[in-house]
XYZ file of C-alpha atoms in Angstrom:
350
model
C 9.966 2.009 18.935
C 7.931 0.941 22.316
C 10.182 3.063 24.174
C 9.643 6.254 21.705
C 5.783 5.608 22.072
C 5.976 5.653 25.900
C 8.284 8.898 26.264
C 6.602 10.907 23.409
C 5.747 14.560 24.600
C 2.064 14.788 24.026
C -0.582 17.427 23.306
C -3.956 17.988 21.472
C -3.052 17.112 17.639
C -6.849 18.281 16.895
C -5.692 21.789 17.788
C -2.054 20.908 16.191
C -0.727 21.153 19.777
C 0.936 17.736 19.809
C 4.712 18.333 19.291
C 5.500 14.660 18.616
C 3.042 14.522 15.982
C 4.477 17.984 14.381
C 7.755 16.469 14.140
C 6.433 13.101 12.373
C 4.664 15.341 9.934
C 7.413 17.800 9.224
C 9.662 14.702 8.746
C 7.098 13.078 6.206
C 6.832 16.035 4.375
C 10.664 16.615 4.079
C 10.988 12.870 2.957
C 8.552 13.086 0.156
C 9.706 16.385 -1.045
C 6.253 18.079 -0.078
C 5.355 21.054 1.891
C 3.128 19.645 4.559
C 1.871 16.420 5.829
C -1.043 14.950 7.929
C -1.076 12.073 10.254
C -4.083 9.772 9.624
C -5.422 6.571 11.337
C -5.200 4.558 8.464
C -4.388 4.381 4.743
C -7.946 3.923 3.643
C -9.098 7.134 5.603
C -5.883 8.777 4.096
C -7.000 8.016 0.449
C -10.836 8.831 1.159
C -9.660 12.239 2.536
C -7.338 12.934 -0.281
C -10.110 12.221 -2.792
C -12.802 14.200 -1.094
C -10.392 17.244 -1.012
C -9.564 16.939 -4.389
C -13.173 16.237 -5.831
C -16.448 18.374 -5.705
C -19.647 16.382 -5.334
C -20.688 14.994 -8.844
C -17.500 14.691 -10.078
C -15.621 11.341 -10.693
C -12.040 9.922 -9.830
C -10.341 7.777 -12.406
C -8.812 4.722 -10.613
C -7.331 1.396 -11.773
C -9.525 -1.377 -11.685
C -7.355 -3.570 -9.745
C -6.383 -0.675 -7.505
C -6.676 -1.115 -3.776
C -8.705 2.181 -3.647
C -11.358 0.589 -5.970
C -11.284 -2.885 -4.773
C -10.640 -2.770 -0.823
C -12.117 0.654 0.485
C -15.592 0.063 0.637
C -16.674 2.685 -2.055
C -16.129 5.627 0.545
C -15.625 8.486 -2.188
C -19.477 7.549 -3.375
C -20.739 7.049 0.075
C -19.229 10.016 1.940
C -18.540 12.518 -1.081
C -20.772 11.807 -3.955
C -17.945 10.893 -6.081
C -18.047 8.387 -8.876
C -15.439 6.087 -9.642
C -14.325 5.334 -13.090
C -12.284 2.103 -13.332
C -9.606 1.757 -15.938
C -7.991 -1.628 -16.688
C -4.359 -1.805 -15.242
C -1.916 -2.924 -17.656
C 0.448 -6.218 -16.671
C 3.009 -3.731 -15.361
C 0.523 -2.039 -12.843
C 0.191 0.996 -15.125
C -2.868 2.769 -16.679
C -2.809 3.170 -20.522
C -2.889 7.117 -21.345
C -5.364 6.382 -23.840
C -7.522 4.681 -21.465
C -7.473 7.446 -19.175
C -8.203 9.800 -21.743
C -11.427 7.787 -22.811
C -12.627 8.475 -19.204
C -13.079 11.905 -20.182
C -16.828 12.579 -22.002
C -16.486 14.013 -25.491
C -17.888 17.173 -24.644
C -16.863 18.507 -21.235
C -19.653 21.095 -20.980
C -22.598 18.678 -21.654
C -24.052 18.609 -18.192
C -25.070 14.819 -18.884
C -21.639 13.512 -17.718
C -19.668 13.633 -14.614
C -16.476 15.279 -15.193
C -13.154 13.786 -14.205
C -11.693 15.620 -10.976
C -8.718 13.496 -10.027
C -6.591 10.435 -11.227
C -5.490 7.917 -8.629
C -2.460 5.680 -9.512
C -0.908 3.091 -6.979
C 2.916 2.535 -6.631
C 3.545 -0.061 -5.802
C 0.476 -1.852 -7.444
C -0.544 -4.499 -5.255
C -3.154 -6.428 -7.237
C -0.952 -6.940 -10.339
C 1.885 -8.585 -8.360
C 3.451 -5.785 -6.274
C 4.670 -3.931 -9.328
C 6.538 -0.890 -9.208
C 5.707 1.869 -11.722
C 8.600 2.826 -14.069
C 9.973 6.523 -13.322
C 9.517 6.975 -17.128
C 5.863 6.209 -17.053
C 5.365 8.584 -14.086
C 6.852 11.312 -15.966
C 4.570 10.701 -18.985
C 1.433 10.411 -17.124
C 2.260 13.307 -14.949
C 2.945 15.501 -17.980
C -0.191 14.453 -19.404
C -2.122 15.132 -16.441
C -0.908 18.871 -15.974
C -1.979 19.355 -19.737
C -5.556 18.048 -18.653
C -5.371 20.115 -15.600
C -6.149 16.841 -13.754
C -4.575 16.426 -10.321
C -2.928 12.980 -9.353
C -3.121 11.301 -6.026
C -0.505 8.637 -5.345
C -1.495 5.631 -3.126
C 1.887 5.013 -2.074
C 0.815 2.661 0.631
C 4.380 1.201 0.455
C 6.113 4.237 -1.481
C 9.544 3.386 0.083
C 9.544 -0.113 -1.022
C 9.017 1.269 -4.434
C 11.748 3.744 -4.188
C 14.233 1.181 -2.856
C 13.537 -1.465 -5.813
C 14.346 1.167 -8.326
C 17.196 3.092 -6.672
C 15.516 6.426 -6.323
C 14.480 8.549 -3.243
C 10.719 8.359 -2.556
C 10.691 12.047 -3.294
C 11.304 11.522 -6.763
C 8.365 9.277 -6.951
C 6.248 11.612 -4.924
C 7.257 14.488 -7.156
C 4.962 13.274 -10.078
C 1.858 13.509 -7.709
C -0.136 16.398 -6.274
C -0.750 14.283 -3.252
C 0.598 11.096 -1.806
C -0.483 8.716 0.961
C 1.983 6.435 2.559
C 1.498 3.718 5.534
C 3.561 3.793 8.476
C 1.913 0.365 9.726
C 3.075 -2.000 6.716
C 6.630 -2.474 5.958
C 7.519 0.295 8.021
C 6.523 -1.617 11.123
C 4.663 1.250 13.212
C 1.522 -0.309 14.729
C -0.979 2.270 13.597
C -1.155 5.281 11.093
C -0.515 6.625 7.425
C 0.233 10.002 6.062
C -1.002 12.387 3.590
C 1.346 14.729 1.969
C 0.923 17.608 -0.483
C 0.708 21.434 -0.434
C 0.201 23.390 2.595
C -3.222 24.492 1.584
C -4.056 20.772 0.454
C -3.187 19.489 3.661
C -4.949 21.937 5.621
C -8.370 21.023 3.897
C -7.394 17.210 4.564
C -7.257 18.028 8.164
C -10.972 19.211 7.913
C -11.867 16.260 6.112
C -10.270 14.035 8.793
C -12.002 15.547 11.524
C -15.355 15.346 9.661
C -14.647 11.429 9.209
C -13.894 10.937 12.921
C -10.058 10.840 12.441
C -9.110 13.637 14.503
C -7.272 12.086 17.483
C -5.917 13.821 20.615
C -2.740 12.758 22.211
C -1.656 10.968 19.043
C 2.038 11.565 19.682
C 2.062 8.267 21.209
C 1.449 6.666 17.640
C 3.451 9.396 15.893
C 6.595 8.508 18.157
C 6.200 5.161 16.727
C 6.047 6.406 13.037
C 9.414 8.791 13.651
C 11.074 5.555 14.341
C 9.659 3.637 11.422
C 10.522 6.411 8.859
C 14.037 7.091 10.538
C 14.819 3.302 9.995
C 13.314 2.772 6.453
C 16.583 1.587 5.014
C 15.948 -1.755 7.001
C 13.187 -2.536 4.391
C 16.131 -3.933 2.015
C 16.094 -6.705 4.621
C 12.409 -7.573 3.653
C 13.146 -7.389 -0.062
C 16.089 -9.866 0.512
C 13.890 -12.395 2.462
C 10.988 -12.032 -0.133
C 13.419 -13.132 -2.823
C 15.146 -15.670 -0.909
C 11.480 -17.017 -0.493
C 10.551 -16.938 -3.953
C 13.771 -18.735 -4.983
C 13.006 -21.354 -2.472
C 9.550 -21.741 -3.843
C 10.976 -22.330 -7.413
C 12.520 -25.515 -6.231
C 9.304 -27.024 -4.889
C 7.430 -29.147 -7.269
C 3.954 -28.172 -7.520
C 4.439 -24.601 -6.975
C 4.357 -21.843 -9.835
C 6.342 -18.816 -9.181
C 8.576 -16.320 -11.279
C 11.218 -15.128 -8.774
C 12.361 -12.550 -11.100
C 8.958 -10.748 -10.621
C 9.453 -10.363 -7.010
C 10.460 -6.368 -6.933
C 9.434 -5.556 -3.384
C 8.433 -7.757 -0.083
C 5.645 -9.418 -1.705
C 6.046 -12.992 -3.325
C 2.984 -14.297 -5.560
C 2.551 -18.079 -6.443
C 0.056 -20.549 -7.227
C -0.242 -24.235 -6.013
C -0.629 -26.131 -9.302
C -0.257 -29.653 -7.505
C -3.569 -31.409 -8.526
C -4.377 -32.511 -4.982
C -4.564 -29.084 -3.436
C -7.553 -26.642 -3.493
C -5.810 -23.112 -3.146
C -8.232 -22.343 0.047
C -7.499 -25.858 1.498
C -3.779 -25.031 1.002
C -3.914 -21.721 2.576
C -6.094 -23.126 5.681
C -3.351 -26.280 5.997
C -0.533 -23.650 6.019
C -2.045 -21.354 8.453
C -2.743 -24.526 10.652
C 1.093 -24.957 10.520
C 1.893 -21.249 11.427
C 2.370 -20.138 8.037
C -0.034 -17.170 7.128
C -0.783 -16.399 3.618
C -3.762 -14.972 1.541
C -5.434 -15.515 -1.845
C -5.253 -12.569 -3.891
C -7.900 -13.519 -6.922
C -7.524 -16.125 -9.428
C -6.043 -18.560 -7.010
C -2.733 -16.429 -6.567
C -1.308 -16.644 -3.123
C 0.615 -13.661 -1.686
C 3.153 -13.676 1.036
C 4.465 -10.546 2.512
C 7.657 -10.215 4.452
C 8.393 -7.683 7.199
C 10.714 -6.892 9.839
C 9.289 -9.775 11.930
C 10.218 -12.482 9.287
C 13.898 -13.488 9.354
C 15.787 -16.337 7.652
C 14.732 -18.772 10.056
C 11.089 -18.052 9.324
C 11.634 -18.297 5.703
C 13.266 -21.646 5.981
C 10.359 -22.882 8.261
C 7.837 -21.578 5.789
C 9.442 -23.285 2.854
C 9.561 -26.421 5.062
C 5.834 -26.332 5.492
C 5.023 -25.656 1.917
C 7.298 -28.530 0.896
C 5.902 -30.838 3.328
C 2.154 -30.125 2.414
C 3.035 -30.958 -1.084
C 4.869 -34.108 -0.337
C 2.340 -34.724 2.616
C 5.103 -35.054 5.144
C 4.797 -33.968 8.963
C 6.630 -30.924 9.955
C 7.997 -29.899 13.436
C 5.394 -28.087 15.677
C 5.483 -24.247 15.656
C 4.011 -21.226 17.774
C 1.822 -18.551 15.705
C 3.123 -15.081 15.708
C 0.041 -12.711 15.365
C 0.169 -10.538 12.346
C 0.446 -6.776 13.028
C 0.708 -5.581 9.601
C -2.422 -3.746 8.902
C -4.518 -6.259 6.520
C -1.271 -7.880 4.677
C -0.575 -11.476 4.764
C 2.436 -12.296 6.364
C 4.785 -15.345 6.818
C 4.440 -16.110 10.336
C 6.285 -18.612 12.761
């Protein structure tokens, strides 16, 4: 990947003159079955630019109340675009109930007192409900319903390739149920920076204008695109991350004082709780981090661990040893901490 960055052919991407960026965008569009794609600096900007492109000022976007867009992206659509968020409760499987989405529509669409829905945002995999992968049958139902309502769908597919791997379908089959899709190059795919927005040629053209307005127009960004191409070309290796996550979950299940459901591990995320009475969740996280295992609390004392290409079998063994030793109050061998390069994700680090 580093070699691809160093040797990338460069140009000015603001003027669509960077050949490596063009190659990446063509590859991303092709993999997702869309007409076009645009390189973005981050997933947050990708979602924001997509919402601002879909939604006129004074409209509203329907989002899951447990979605990353609603929780973690700083209210950008309201701040930058005058777009109101309408949160709908996520079901335990990560989906949004169609009846609840329907209830977000005003009783009289012509009544000027109400903000009209202009977009539905889905998240797949759904992070906050435990890395859940939305069933294809649900995606088919919600997209058919949205077409009847003439309501476009934007998919926050930050880890869409993990979702596709989990249910054994090409990512394009998931993306087919959305009008626009964003995915991250810098999470499980392992690139240092970047996300992609994909959709129709016309839509992506308007996203580029919003990207520039938000300050995301980069110049010789082929340096980043080169890494993105390598990441996409090697996406099959995500299976290794799923394997290590399942191995970690299975190991946790054998540790007294840990509550975990290994069967719920669908992608490269493991969610668990420390139920041993001697540990407060945040104190446990601090103690684990001091020993080189980096985890995060994701609400209601749930702890999330995320595997990636830098986490191997030895790292899993070490992390389990640390957690077991903390619960048994035993010393563990010293460790050097490896920095987390996976944008805002919790990782196992050794």
